[in-house]
mmCIF file with all atom_site columns, C-alpha atoms in Angstrom:
data_model
loop_
_atom_site.group_PDB
_atom_site.id
_atom_site.type_symbol
_atom_site.label_atom_id
_atom_site.label_alt_id
_atom_site.label_comp_id
_atom_site.label_asym_id
_atom_site.label_entity_id
_atom_site.label_seq_id
_atom_site.pdbx_PDB_ins_code
_atom_site.Cartn_x
_atom_site.Cartn_y
_atom_site.Cartn_z
_atom_site.occupancy
_atom_site.B_iso_or_equiv
_atom_site.pdbx_formal_charge
_atom_site.auth_seq_id
_atom_site.auth_comp_id
_atom_site.auth_asym_id
_atom_site.auth_atom_id
_atom_site.pdbx_PDB_model_num
ATOM 1  C CA . UNK A 1 1  ? 58.383 -7.509  19.200 1.00 57.00 ? 1  UNK A CA 1
ATOM 2  C CA . UNK A 1 2  ? 56.364 -4.355  19.680 1.00 61.00 ? 2  UNK A CA 1
ATOM 3  C CA . UNK A 1 3  ? 56.889 -2.415  22.888 1.00 70.00 ? 3  UNK A CA 1
ATOM 4  C CA . UNK A 1 4  ? 53.691 -2.052  24.864 1.00 74.00 ? 4  UNK A CA 1
ATOM 5  C CA . UNK A 1 5  ? 52.439 -1.338  28.339 1.00 80.00 ? 5  UNK A CA 1
ATOM 6  C CA . UNK A 1 6  ? 49.714 -2.914  30.425 1.00 81.00 ? 6  UNK A CA 1
ATOM 7  C CA . UNK A 1 7  ? 47.345 -0.741  32.419 1.00 82.00 ? 7  UNK A CA 1
ATOM 8  C CA . UNK A 1 8  ? 46.239 -2.263  35.690 1.00 80.00 ? 8  UNK A CA 1
ATOM 9  C CA . UNK A 1 9  ? 43.182 -0.632  37.281 1.00 77.00 ? 9  UNK A CA 1
ATOM 10 C CA . UNK A 1 10 ? 42.914 -2.772  40.383 1.00 69.00 ? 10 UNK A CA 1
ATOM 11 C CA . UNK A 1 11 ? 43.391 -0.972  43.652 1.00 66.00 ? 11 UNK A CA 1
ATOM 12 C CA . UNK A 1 12 ? 44.902 -4.144  45.098 1.00 73.00 ? 12 UNK A CA 1
ATOM 13 C CA . UNK A 1 13 ? 48.680 -4.300  44.733 1.00 80.00 ? 13 UNK A CA 1
ATOM 14 C CA . UNK A 1 14 ? 48.438 -8.010  45.534 1.00 82.00 ? 14 UNK A CA 1
ATOM 15 C CA . UNK A 1 15 ? 46.295 -8.617  42.430 1.00 79.00 ? 15 UNK A CA 1
ATOM 16 C CA . UNK A 1 16 ? 48.885 -6.905  40.211 1.00 81.00 ? 16 UNK A CA 1
ATOM 17 C CA . UNK A 1 17 ? 51.721 -8.843  41.826 1.00 84.00 ? 17 UNK A CA 1
ATOM 18 C CA . UNK A 1 18 ? 49.869 -12.143 41.314 1.00 83.00 ? 18 UNK A CA 1
ATOM 19 C CA . UNK A 1 19 ? 49.234 -11.218 37.674 1.00 80.00 ? 19 UNK A CA 1
ATOM 20 C CA . UNK A 1 20 ? 52.943 -10.532 37.159 1.00 84.00 ? 20 UNK A CA 1
ATOM 21 C CA . UNK A 1 21 ? 53.885 -13.804 38.849 1.00 85.00 ? 21 UNK A CA 1
ATOM 22 C CA . UNK A 1 22 ? 51.339 -15.923 36.942 1.00 81.00 ? 22 UNK A CA 1
ATOM 23 C CA . UNK A 1 23 ? 51.711 -14.409 33.456 1.00 78.00 ? 23 UNK A CA 1
ATOM 24 C CA . UNK A 1 24 ? 55.215 -12.883 33.460 1.00 81.00 ? 24 UNK A CA 1
ATOM 25 C CA . UNK A 1 25 ? 54.252 -10.231 30.913 1.00 80.00 ? 25 UNK A CA 1
ATOM 26 C CA . UNK A 1 26 ? 56.965 -8.821  28.672 1.00 79.00 ? 26 UNK A CA 1
ATOM 27 C CA . UNK A 1 27 ? 55.647 -5.335  29.246 1.00 81.00 ? 27 UNK A CA 1
ATOM 28 C CA . UNK A 1 28 ? 55.752 -2.685  31.887 1.00 81.00 ? 28 UNK A CA 1
ATOM 29 C CA . UNK A 1 29 ? 52.640 -2.249  33.989 1.00 83.00 ? 29 UNK A CA 1
ATOM 30 C CA . UNK A 1 30 ? 51.087 1.151   34.600 1.00 84.00 ? 30 UNK A CA 1
ATOM 31 C CA . UNK A 1 31 ? 49.077 1.429   37.801 1.00 85.00 ? 31 UNK A CA 1
ATOM 32 C CA . UNK A 1 32 ? 45.816 3.225   37.060 1.00 86.00 ? 32 UNK A CA 1
ATOM 33 C CA . UNK A 1 33 ? 44.356 3.162   40.565 1.00 83.00 ? 33 UNK A CA 1
ATOM 34 C CA . UNK A 1 34 ? 42.576 6.478   39.982 1.00 86.00 ? 34 UNK A CA 1
ATOM 35 C CA . UNK A 1 35 ? 41.120 5.010   36.771 1.00 86.00 ? 35 UNK A CA 1
ATOM 36 C CA . UNK A 1 36 ? 42.156 8.013   34.667 1.00 89.00 ? 36 UNK A CA 1
ATOM 37 C CA . UNK A 1 37 ? 43.410 5.930   31.717 1.00 87.00 ? 37 UNK A CA 1
ATOM 38 C CA . UNK A 1 38 ? 40.431 3.590   31.983 1.00 84.00 ? 38 UNK A CA 1
ATOM 39 C CA . UNK A 1 39 ? 38.138 6.614   31.722 1.00 88.00 ? 39 UNK A CA 1
ATOM 40 C CA . UNK A 1 40 ? 40.129 8.173   28.866 1.00 88.00 ? 40 UNK A CA 1
ATOM 41 C CA . UNK A 1 41 ? 40.113 4.906   26.879 1.00 85.00 ? 41 UNK A CA 1
ATOM 42 C CA . UNK A 1 42 ? 36.449 4.228   27.788 1.00 86.00 ? 42 UNK A CA 1
ATOM 43 C CA . UNK A 1 43 ? 37.264 0.722   28.969 1.00 82.00 ? 43 UNK A CA 1
ATOM 44 C CA . UNK A 1 44 ? 34.123 -0.847  30.380 1.00 76.00 ? 44 UNK A CA 1
ATOM 45 C CA . UNK A 1 45 ? 34.998 -4.418  31.259 1.00 72.00 ? 45 UNK A CA 1
ATOM 46 C CA . UNK A 1 46 ? 38.081 -6.114  32.590 1.00 68.00 ? 46 UNK A CA 1
ATOM 47 C CA . UNK A 1 47 ? 40.058 -7.535  31.172 1.00 74.00 ? 47 UNK A CA 1
ATOM 48 C CA . UNK A 1 48 ? 39.651 -5.465  28.034 1.00 81.00 ? 48 UNK A CA 1
ATOM 49 C CA . UNK A 1 49 ? 42.371 -4.855  25.484 1.00 84.00 ? 49 UNK A CA 1
ATOM 50 C CA . UNK A 1 50 ? 42.756 -1.418  23.931 1.00 86.00 ? 50 UNK A CA 1
ATOM 51 C CA . UNK A 1 51 ? 45.566 -0.866  21.429 1.00 87.00 ? 51 UNK A CA 1
ATOM 52 C CA . UNK A 1 52 ? 46.524 2.735   20.811 1.00 86.00 ? 52 UNK A CA 1
ATOM 53 C CA . UNK A 1 53 ? 48.833 3.745   17.984 1.00 84.00 ? 53 UNK A CA 1
ATOM 54 C CA . UNK A 1 54 ? 49.763 7.353   17.292 1.00 84.00 ? 54 UNK A CA 1
ATOM 55 C CA . UNK A 1 55 ? 47.065 8.504   19.714 1.00 85.00 ? 55 UNK A CA 1
ATOM 56 C CA . UNK A 1 56 ? 44.290 6.559   17.941 1.00 88.00 ? 56 UNK A CA 1
ATOM 57 C CA . UNK A 1 57 ? 42.507 3.454   19.183 1.00 89.00 ? 57 UNK A CA 1
ATOM 58 C CA . UNK A 1 58 ? 43.082 0.748   16.579 1.00 89.00 ? 58 UNK A CA 1
ATOM 59 C CA . UNK A 1 59 ? 41.759 -2.263  18.505 1.00 90.00 ? 59 UNK A CA 1
ATOM 60 C CA . UNK A 1 60 ? 39.308 -2.652  21.352 1.00 89.00 ? 60 UNK A CA 1
ATOM 61 C CA . UNK A 1 61 ? 38.163 -6.053  22.421 1.00 87.00 ? 61 UNK A CA 1
ATOM 62 C CA . UNK A 1 62 ? 38.788 -9.210  24.293 1.00 86.00 ? 62 UNK A CA 1
ATOM 63 C CA . UNK A 1 63 ? 42.160 -10.770 24.979 1.00 85.00 ? 63 UNK A CA 1
ATOM 64 C CA . UNK A 1 64 ? 40.981 -14.239 23.990 1.00 88.00 ? 64 UNK A CA 1
ATOM 65 C CA . UNK A 1 65 ? 37.894 -16.471 24.034 1.00 89.00 ? 65 UNK A CA 1
ATOM 66 C CA . UNK A 1 66 ? 38.714 -18.004 27.419 1.00 86.00 ? 66 UNK A CA 1
ATOM 67 C CA . UNK A 1 67 ? 35.151 -17.438 28.650 1.00 85.00 ? 67 UNK A CA 1
ATOM 68 C CA . UNK A 1 68 ? 32.102 -18.748 26.808 1.00 83.00 ? 68 UNK A CA 1
ATOM 69 C CA . UNK A 1 69 ? 29.855 -16.741 29.144 1.00 83.00 ? 69 UNK A CA 1
ATOM 70 C CA . UNK A 1 70 ? 30.076 -15.138 32.565 1.00 80.00 ? 70 UNK A CA 1
ATOM 71 C CA . UNK A 1 71 ? 31.576 -17.738 34.869 1.00 82.00 ? 71 UNK A CA 1
ATOM 72 C CA . UNK A 1 72 ? 31.906 -20.361 32.095 1.00 88.00 ? 72 UNK A CA 1
ATOM 73 C CA . UNK A 1 73 ? 35.601 -20.859 31.425 1.00 87.00 ? 73 UNK A CA 1
ATOM 74 C CA . UNK A 1 74 ? 36.643 -22.920 28.404 1.00 90.00 ? 74 UNK A CA 1
ATOM 75 C CA . UNK A 1 75 ? 39.239 -25.640 28.855 1.00 89.00 ? 75 UNK A CA 1
ATOM 76 C CA . UNK A 1 76 ? 40.898 -24.664 25.548 1.00 90.00 ? 76 UNK A CA 1
ATOM 77 C CA . UNK A 1 77 ? 41.409 -21.199 24.139 1.00 89.00 ? 77 UNK A CA 1
ATOM 78 C CA . UNK A 1 78 ? 40.483 -21.134 20.461 1.00 91.00 ? 78 UNK A CA 1
ATOM 79 C CA . UNK A 1 79 ? 41.048 -17.502 19.561 1.00 90.00 ? 79 UNK A CA 1
ATOM 80 C CA . UNK A 1 80 ? 43.851 -15.240 20.804 1.00 90.00 ? 80 UNK A CA 1
ATOM 81 C CA . UNK A 1 81 ? 42.355 -11.922 19.726 1.00 91.00 ? 81 UNK A CA 1
ATOM 82 C CA . UNK A 1 82 ? 44.873 -9.572  21.347 1.00 88.00 ? 82 UNK A CA 1
ATOM 83 C CA . UNK A 1 83 ? 47.812 -11.585 20.055 1.00 89.00 ? 83 UNK A CA 1
ATOM 84 C CA . UNK A 1 84 ? 46.307 -11.502 16.551 1.00 92.00 ? 84 UNK A CA 1
ATOM 85 C CA . UNK A 1 85 ? 45.811 -7.733  16.806 1.00 91.00 ? 85 UNK A CA 1
ATOM 86 C CA . UNK A 1 86 ? 49.422 -7.226  17.910 1.00 88.00 ? 86 UNK A CA 1
ATOM 87 C CA . UNK A 1 87 ? 50.669 -9.393  15.029 1.00 90.00 ? 87 UNK A CA 1
ATOM 88 C CA . UNK A 1 88 ? 48.597 -7.369  12.583 1.00 92.00 ? 88 UNK A CA 1
ATOM 89 C CA . UNK A 1 89 ? 50.110 -4.105  13.858 1.00 89.00 ? 89 UNK A CA 1
ATOM 90 C CA . UNK A 1 90 ? 53.596 -5.594  13.695 1.00 88.00 ? 90 UNK A CA 1
ATOM 91 C CA . UNK A 1 91 ? 52.906 -6.492  10.035 1.00 92.00 ? 91 UNK A CA 1
ATOM 92 C CA . UNK A 1 92 ? 51.504 -3.006  9.276  1.00 91.00 ? 92 UNK A CA 1
ATOM 93 C CA . UNK A 1 93 ? 47.988 -4.355  8.889  1.00 92.00 ? 93 UNK A CA 1
ATOM 94 C CA . UNK A 1 94 ? 44.816 -3.064  10.536 1.00 90.00 ? 94 UNK A CA 1
ATOM 95 C CA . UNK A 1 95 ? 43.704 -5.375  13.363 1.00 91.00 ? 95 UNK A CA 1
ATOM 96 C CA . UNK A 1 96 ? 40.301 -7.000  13.092 1.00 81.00 ? 96 UNK A CA 1
ATOM 97 C CA . UNK A 1 97 ? 37.883 -5.710  15.682 1.00 70.00 ? 97 UNK A CA 1
#
């Protein structure tokens, strides 16, 4: 497994704690309450995945296709884009964007 960190921009500690409880991520979480990393990485929507390797962004995109449109949540996730990008990096391939 690749080591990685999650950046959490919410100013609400409760939101981060609920995320940790619900998803139990196998990563440390960086609090970015001042939004410095978000600005540096030019993240525009949340959640947005940005993979950085050797100081270079190699993937920017969605985590999965959970939402068909704003407010329209799918009952089944068909594409796990972030997971696929992480697998590609682990296999020394370039992730699809």
